[in-house]
Coordinates of C-alpha atoms in Angstrom, one line a residue:
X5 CA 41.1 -9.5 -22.3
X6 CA 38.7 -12.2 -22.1
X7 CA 34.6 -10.6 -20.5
X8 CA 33.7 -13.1 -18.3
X9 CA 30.1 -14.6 -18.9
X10 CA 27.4 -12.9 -16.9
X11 CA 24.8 -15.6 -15.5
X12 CA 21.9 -15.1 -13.1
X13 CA 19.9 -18.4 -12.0
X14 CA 16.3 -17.3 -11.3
X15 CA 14.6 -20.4 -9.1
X16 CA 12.2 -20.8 -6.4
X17 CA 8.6 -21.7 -5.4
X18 CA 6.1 -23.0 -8.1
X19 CA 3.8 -20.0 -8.6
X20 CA 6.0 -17.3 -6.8
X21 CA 6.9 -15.4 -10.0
X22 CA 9.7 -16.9 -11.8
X23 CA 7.9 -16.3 -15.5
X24 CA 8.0 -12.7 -14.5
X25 CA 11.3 -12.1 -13.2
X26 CA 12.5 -13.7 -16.6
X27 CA 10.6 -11.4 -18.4
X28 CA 12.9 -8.3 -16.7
X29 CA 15.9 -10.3 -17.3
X30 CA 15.0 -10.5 -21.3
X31 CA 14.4 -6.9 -21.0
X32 CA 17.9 -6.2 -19.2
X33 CA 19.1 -8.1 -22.5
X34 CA 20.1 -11.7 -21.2
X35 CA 19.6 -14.2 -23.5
X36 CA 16.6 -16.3 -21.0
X37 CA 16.1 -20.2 -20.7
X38 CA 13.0 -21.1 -18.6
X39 CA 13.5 -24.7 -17.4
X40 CA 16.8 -25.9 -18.0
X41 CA 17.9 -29.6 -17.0
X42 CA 20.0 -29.3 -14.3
X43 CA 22.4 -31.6 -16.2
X44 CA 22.7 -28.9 -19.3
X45 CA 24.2 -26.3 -16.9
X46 CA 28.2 -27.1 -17.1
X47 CA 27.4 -27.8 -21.0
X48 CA 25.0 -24.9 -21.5
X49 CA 27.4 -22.2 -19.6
X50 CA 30.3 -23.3 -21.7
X51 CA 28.8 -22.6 -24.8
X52 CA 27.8 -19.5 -24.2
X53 CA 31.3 -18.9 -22.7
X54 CA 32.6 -18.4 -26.3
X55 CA 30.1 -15.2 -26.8
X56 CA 30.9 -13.8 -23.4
X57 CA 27.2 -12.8 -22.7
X58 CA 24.7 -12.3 -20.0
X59 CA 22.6 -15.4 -19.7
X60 CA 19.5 -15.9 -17.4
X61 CA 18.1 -19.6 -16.0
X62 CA 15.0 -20.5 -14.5
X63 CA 15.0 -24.1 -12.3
X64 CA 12.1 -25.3 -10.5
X65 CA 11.4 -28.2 -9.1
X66 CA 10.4 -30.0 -12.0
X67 CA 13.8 -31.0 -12.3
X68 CA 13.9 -32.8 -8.5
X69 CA 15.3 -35.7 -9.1
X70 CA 18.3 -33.7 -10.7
X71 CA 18.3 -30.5 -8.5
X72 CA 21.3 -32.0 -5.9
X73 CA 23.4 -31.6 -8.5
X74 CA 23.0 -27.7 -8.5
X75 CA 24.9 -26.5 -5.4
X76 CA 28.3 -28.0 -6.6
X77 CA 28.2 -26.9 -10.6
X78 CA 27.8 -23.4 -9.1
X79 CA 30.8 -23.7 -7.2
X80 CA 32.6 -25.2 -10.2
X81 CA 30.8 -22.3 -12.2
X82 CA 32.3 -19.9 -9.8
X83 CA 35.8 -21.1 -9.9
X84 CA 35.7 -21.2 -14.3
X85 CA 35.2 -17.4 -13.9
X86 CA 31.6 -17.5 -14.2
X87 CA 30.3 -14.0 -13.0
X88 CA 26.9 -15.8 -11.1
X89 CA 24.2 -14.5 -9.2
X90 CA 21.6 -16.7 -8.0
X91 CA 17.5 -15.6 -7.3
X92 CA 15.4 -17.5 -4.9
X93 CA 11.6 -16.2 -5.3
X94 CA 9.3 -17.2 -2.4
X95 CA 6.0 -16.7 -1.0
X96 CA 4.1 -17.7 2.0
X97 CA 1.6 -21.1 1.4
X98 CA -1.1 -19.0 1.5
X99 CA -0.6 -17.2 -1.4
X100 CA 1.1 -19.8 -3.6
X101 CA -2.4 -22.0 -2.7
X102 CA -4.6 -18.7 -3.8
X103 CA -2.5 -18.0 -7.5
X104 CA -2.5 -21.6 -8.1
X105 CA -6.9 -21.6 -7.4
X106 CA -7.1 -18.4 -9.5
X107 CA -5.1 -20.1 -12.6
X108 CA -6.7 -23.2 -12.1
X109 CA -2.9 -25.2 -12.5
X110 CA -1.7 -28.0 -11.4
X111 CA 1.5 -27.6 -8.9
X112 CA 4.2 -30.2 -10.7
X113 CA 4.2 -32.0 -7.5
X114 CA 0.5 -32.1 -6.8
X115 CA -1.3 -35.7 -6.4
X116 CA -4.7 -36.2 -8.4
X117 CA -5.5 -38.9 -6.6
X118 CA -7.2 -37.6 -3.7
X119 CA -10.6 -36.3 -2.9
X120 CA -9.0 -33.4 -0.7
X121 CA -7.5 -31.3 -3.5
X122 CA -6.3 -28.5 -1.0
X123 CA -4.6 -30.7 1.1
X124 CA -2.5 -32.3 -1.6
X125 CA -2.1 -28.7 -3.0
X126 CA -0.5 -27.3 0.7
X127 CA 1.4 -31.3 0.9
X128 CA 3.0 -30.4 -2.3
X129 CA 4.1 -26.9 -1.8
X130 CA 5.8 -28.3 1.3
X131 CA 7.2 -30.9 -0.3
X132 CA 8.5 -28.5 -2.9
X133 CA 9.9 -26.1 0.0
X134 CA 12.1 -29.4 1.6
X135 CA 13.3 -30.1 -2.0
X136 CA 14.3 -26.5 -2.9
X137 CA 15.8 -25.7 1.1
X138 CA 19.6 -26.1 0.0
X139 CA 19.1 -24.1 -3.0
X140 CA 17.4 -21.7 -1.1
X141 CA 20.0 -21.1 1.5
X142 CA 22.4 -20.1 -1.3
X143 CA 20.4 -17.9 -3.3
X144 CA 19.4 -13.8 -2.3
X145 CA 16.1 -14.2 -1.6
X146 CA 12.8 -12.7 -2.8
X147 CA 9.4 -12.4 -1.1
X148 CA 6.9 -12.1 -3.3
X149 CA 3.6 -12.6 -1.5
X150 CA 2.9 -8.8 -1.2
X151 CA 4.0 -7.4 -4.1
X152 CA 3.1 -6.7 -7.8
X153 CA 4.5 -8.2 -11.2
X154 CA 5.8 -4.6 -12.1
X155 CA 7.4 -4.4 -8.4
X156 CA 9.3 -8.0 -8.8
X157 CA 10.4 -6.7 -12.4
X158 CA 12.0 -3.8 -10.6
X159 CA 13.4 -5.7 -7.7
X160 CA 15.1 -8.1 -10.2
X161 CA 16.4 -5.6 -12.3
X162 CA 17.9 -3.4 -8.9
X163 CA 19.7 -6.2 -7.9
X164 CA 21.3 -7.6 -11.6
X165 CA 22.5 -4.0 -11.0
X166 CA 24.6 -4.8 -8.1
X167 CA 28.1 -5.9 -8.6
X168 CA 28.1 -9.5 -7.9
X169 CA 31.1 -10.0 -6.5
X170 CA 30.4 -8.0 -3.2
X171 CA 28.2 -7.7 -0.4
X172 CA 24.9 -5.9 -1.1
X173 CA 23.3 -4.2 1.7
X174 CA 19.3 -4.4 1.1
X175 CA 17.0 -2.3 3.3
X176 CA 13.1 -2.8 2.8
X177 CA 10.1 -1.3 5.2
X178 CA 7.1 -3.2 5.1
X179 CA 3.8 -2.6 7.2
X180 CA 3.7 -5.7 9.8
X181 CA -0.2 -5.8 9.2
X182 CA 0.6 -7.2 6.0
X183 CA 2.9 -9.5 7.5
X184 CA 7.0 -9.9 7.7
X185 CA 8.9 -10.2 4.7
X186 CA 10.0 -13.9 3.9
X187 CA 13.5 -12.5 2.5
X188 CA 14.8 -10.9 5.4
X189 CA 17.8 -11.4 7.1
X190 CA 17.3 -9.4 9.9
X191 CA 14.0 -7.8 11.1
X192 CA 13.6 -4.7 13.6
X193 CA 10.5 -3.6 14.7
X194 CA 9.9 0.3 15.3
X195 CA 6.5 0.2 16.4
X196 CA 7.1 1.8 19.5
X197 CA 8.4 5.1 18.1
X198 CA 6.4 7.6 17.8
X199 CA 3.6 7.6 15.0
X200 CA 3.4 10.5 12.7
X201 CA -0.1 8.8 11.5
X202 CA -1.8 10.6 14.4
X203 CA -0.7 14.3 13.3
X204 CA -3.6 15.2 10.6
X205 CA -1.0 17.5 9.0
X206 CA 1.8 14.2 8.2
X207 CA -1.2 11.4 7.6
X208 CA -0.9 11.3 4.2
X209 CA 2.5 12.1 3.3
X210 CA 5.3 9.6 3.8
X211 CA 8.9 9.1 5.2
X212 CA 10.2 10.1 2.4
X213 CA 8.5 13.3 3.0
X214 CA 10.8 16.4 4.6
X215 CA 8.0 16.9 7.3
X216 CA 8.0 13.6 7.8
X217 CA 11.6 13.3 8.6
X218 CA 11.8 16.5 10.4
X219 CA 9.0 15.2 13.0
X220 CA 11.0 11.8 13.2
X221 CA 14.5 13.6 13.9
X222 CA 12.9 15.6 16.5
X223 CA 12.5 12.6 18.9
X224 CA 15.3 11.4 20.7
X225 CA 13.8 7.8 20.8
X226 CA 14.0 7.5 17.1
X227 CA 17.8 8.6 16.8
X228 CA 18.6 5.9 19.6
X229 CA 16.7 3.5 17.3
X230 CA 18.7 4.8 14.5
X231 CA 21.9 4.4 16.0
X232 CA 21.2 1.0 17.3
X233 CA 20.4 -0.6 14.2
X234 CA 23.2 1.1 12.5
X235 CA 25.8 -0.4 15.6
X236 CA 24.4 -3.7 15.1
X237 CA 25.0 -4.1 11.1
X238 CA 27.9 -1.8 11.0
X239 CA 29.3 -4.6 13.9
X240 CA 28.6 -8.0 11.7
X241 CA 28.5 -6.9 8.0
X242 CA 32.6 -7.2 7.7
X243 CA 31.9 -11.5 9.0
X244 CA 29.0 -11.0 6.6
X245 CA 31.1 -10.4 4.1
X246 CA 33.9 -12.8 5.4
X247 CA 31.6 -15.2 4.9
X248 CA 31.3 -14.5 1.0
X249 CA 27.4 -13.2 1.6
X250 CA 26.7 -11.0 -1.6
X251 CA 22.8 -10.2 -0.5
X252 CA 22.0 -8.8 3.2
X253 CA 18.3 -8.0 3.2
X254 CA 17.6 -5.7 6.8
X255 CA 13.6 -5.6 7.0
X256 CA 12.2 -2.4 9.0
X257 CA 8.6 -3.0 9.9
X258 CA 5.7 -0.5 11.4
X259 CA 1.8 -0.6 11.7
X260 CA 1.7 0.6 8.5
X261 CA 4.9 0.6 6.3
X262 CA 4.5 4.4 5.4
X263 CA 6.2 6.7 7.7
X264 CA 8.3 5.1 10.4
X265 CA 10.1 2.5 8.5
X266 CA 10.5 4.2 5.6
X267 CA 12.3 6.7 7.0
X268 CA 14.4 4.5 9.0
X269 CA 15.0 3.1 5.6
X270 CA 16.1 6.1 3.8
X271 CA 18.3 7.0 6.7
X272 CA 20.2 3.5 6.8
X273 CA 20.8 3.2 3.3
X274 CA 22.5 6.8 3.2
X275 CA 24.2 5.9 6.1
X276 CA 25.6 3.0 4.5
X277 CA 26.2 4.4 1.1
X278 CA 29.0 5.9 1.4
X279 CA 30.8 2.4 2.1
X280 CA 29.0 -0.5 0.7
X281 CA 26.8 -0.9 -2.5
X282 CA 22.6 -0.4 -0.8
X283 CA 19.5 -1.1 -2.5
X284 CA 16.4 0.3 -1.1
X285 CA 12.8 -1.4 -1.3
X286 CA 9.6 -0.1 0.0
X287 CA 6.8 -2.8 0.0
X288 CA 4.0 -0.6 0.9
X289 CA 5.0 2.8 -0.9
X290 CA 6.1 0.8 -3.8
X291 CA 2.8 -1.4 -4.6
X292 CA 0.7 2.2 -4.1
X293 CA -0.3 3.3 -7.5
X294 CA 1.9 5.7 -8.8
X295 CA 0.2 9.9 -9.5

């Protein structure tokens, strides 16, 4: 029997990562091509039809006159057999405008004819965001204003991982200081649950941590926020699914991303486990430096 050709399309926001998620693609073993003409697709994907491989493709924007054509060849993709998974990297204008001062590049949109540089640079970021929307609302989506290079390598590889043709539950905790995640779905905030931050015993330690958990589960509140959350998803994730979703990202936010959240997170996604695939992320814990 025929192995159907495994393809993951890696686009997004100038500056948001895309160089590095196609470094962890290479290193999953797909053969990687960073800026292919949206025309190529049909021509490219049939070629490497005959080897039956796993093949990775970045598109940006620099192919804008060309990227309507996208939507529809991954339908037609889809319907050939095509195994396809598609990755939408984002991050906020703030950050996009600080990577693209540190490297001192032009965005492929950007206008030089202007004394305002920084204005042109957030005009063409927007720009880029209206051109890349419908691509964008097809795609799983990944924030990556907040984290590192070696974080987005994992995230990537976690969710190549994930069987592409069902849904894939994603739960994240982030800290809300740092600000909400662009990729979510669905947001709940659990700042008003009790804080283990203010016992000097749990500070430091995490919601991954036993004592953690064990302070967590002894307050009623938190188990109603549990069991809330877990009514509301276990409610819409079969017209989720319906709906031929294969990514829903469920963002759990506190001050501080380190004990409430996260162990919110842990909970849900072993909750959830036992009936559909889960990923877990954890923004704060997982940019901390590792012992």
């Amino acid at each position: 029997m025929k192995t159907a050709l495994e393809m993951v399309l890696i686009t997004g926001m100038s500056g948001s990562g895309k160089s590095v998620a196609l470094h962890a693609l290479e290193d999953a073993g797909y053969y990687c091509v960073d800026n292919l003409p949206p025309e190529l697709l049909a021509h490219f994907a049939a070629l490497e039809e005959r080897r039956a491989g796993k093949v990775a493709i970045a598109m940006d924007v620099r192919s804008a006159a060309s990227l309507p054509l996208v939507p529809k060849q991954l339908q037609q993709l889809r319907a050939q057999g095509v195994v396809l998974q598609t990755i939408f990297l984002d991050a906020n204008t703030e950050t996009l405008v600080r990577r693209f001062s540190e490297t001192r590049r032009l965005h492929p949109l950007s206008r030089t004819d202007t004394s305002d540089q920084h204005r042109a640079l957030v005009d063409a970021i927007e720009l880029e965001r209206e051109l890349l929307g419908e691509m964008r609302d097809q795609a799983h989506v990944l924030d990556t204003s907040m984290i590192r290079s070696s974080q987005l390598q994992g995230y990537v590889k976690s969710l190549i991982s994930a069987p592409a043709t069902q849904l894939t539950l994603v739960f994240e905790s982030f800290a809300f200081k740092r600000g909400v995640p662009l990729d979510a779905d669905y947001v709940f905030d659990v700042r008003m649950l009790p804080n283990p931050h203010y016992e000097s015993g749990l500070r430091d330690l995490t919601g991954q941590d036993e004592a953690v958990a064990g302070y967590l589960r002894a307050h009623a509140e938190v188990g109603d926020m549990f069991k809330d959350i877990e009514k509301f998803i276990s409610h819409w994730l079969p017209a989720l699914a319906r709906d031929h979703r294969s990514y829903v990202t469920v963002a759990i936010g506190c001050t501080g991303g380190q004990h409430r959240s996260v162990y919110l997170v842990e909970a849900l996604a072993q909750a959830f486990g036992g009936q559909w695939k889960t990923l877990k992320r954890h923004r704060e814990l997982d940019a901390m430096p590792r012992a």
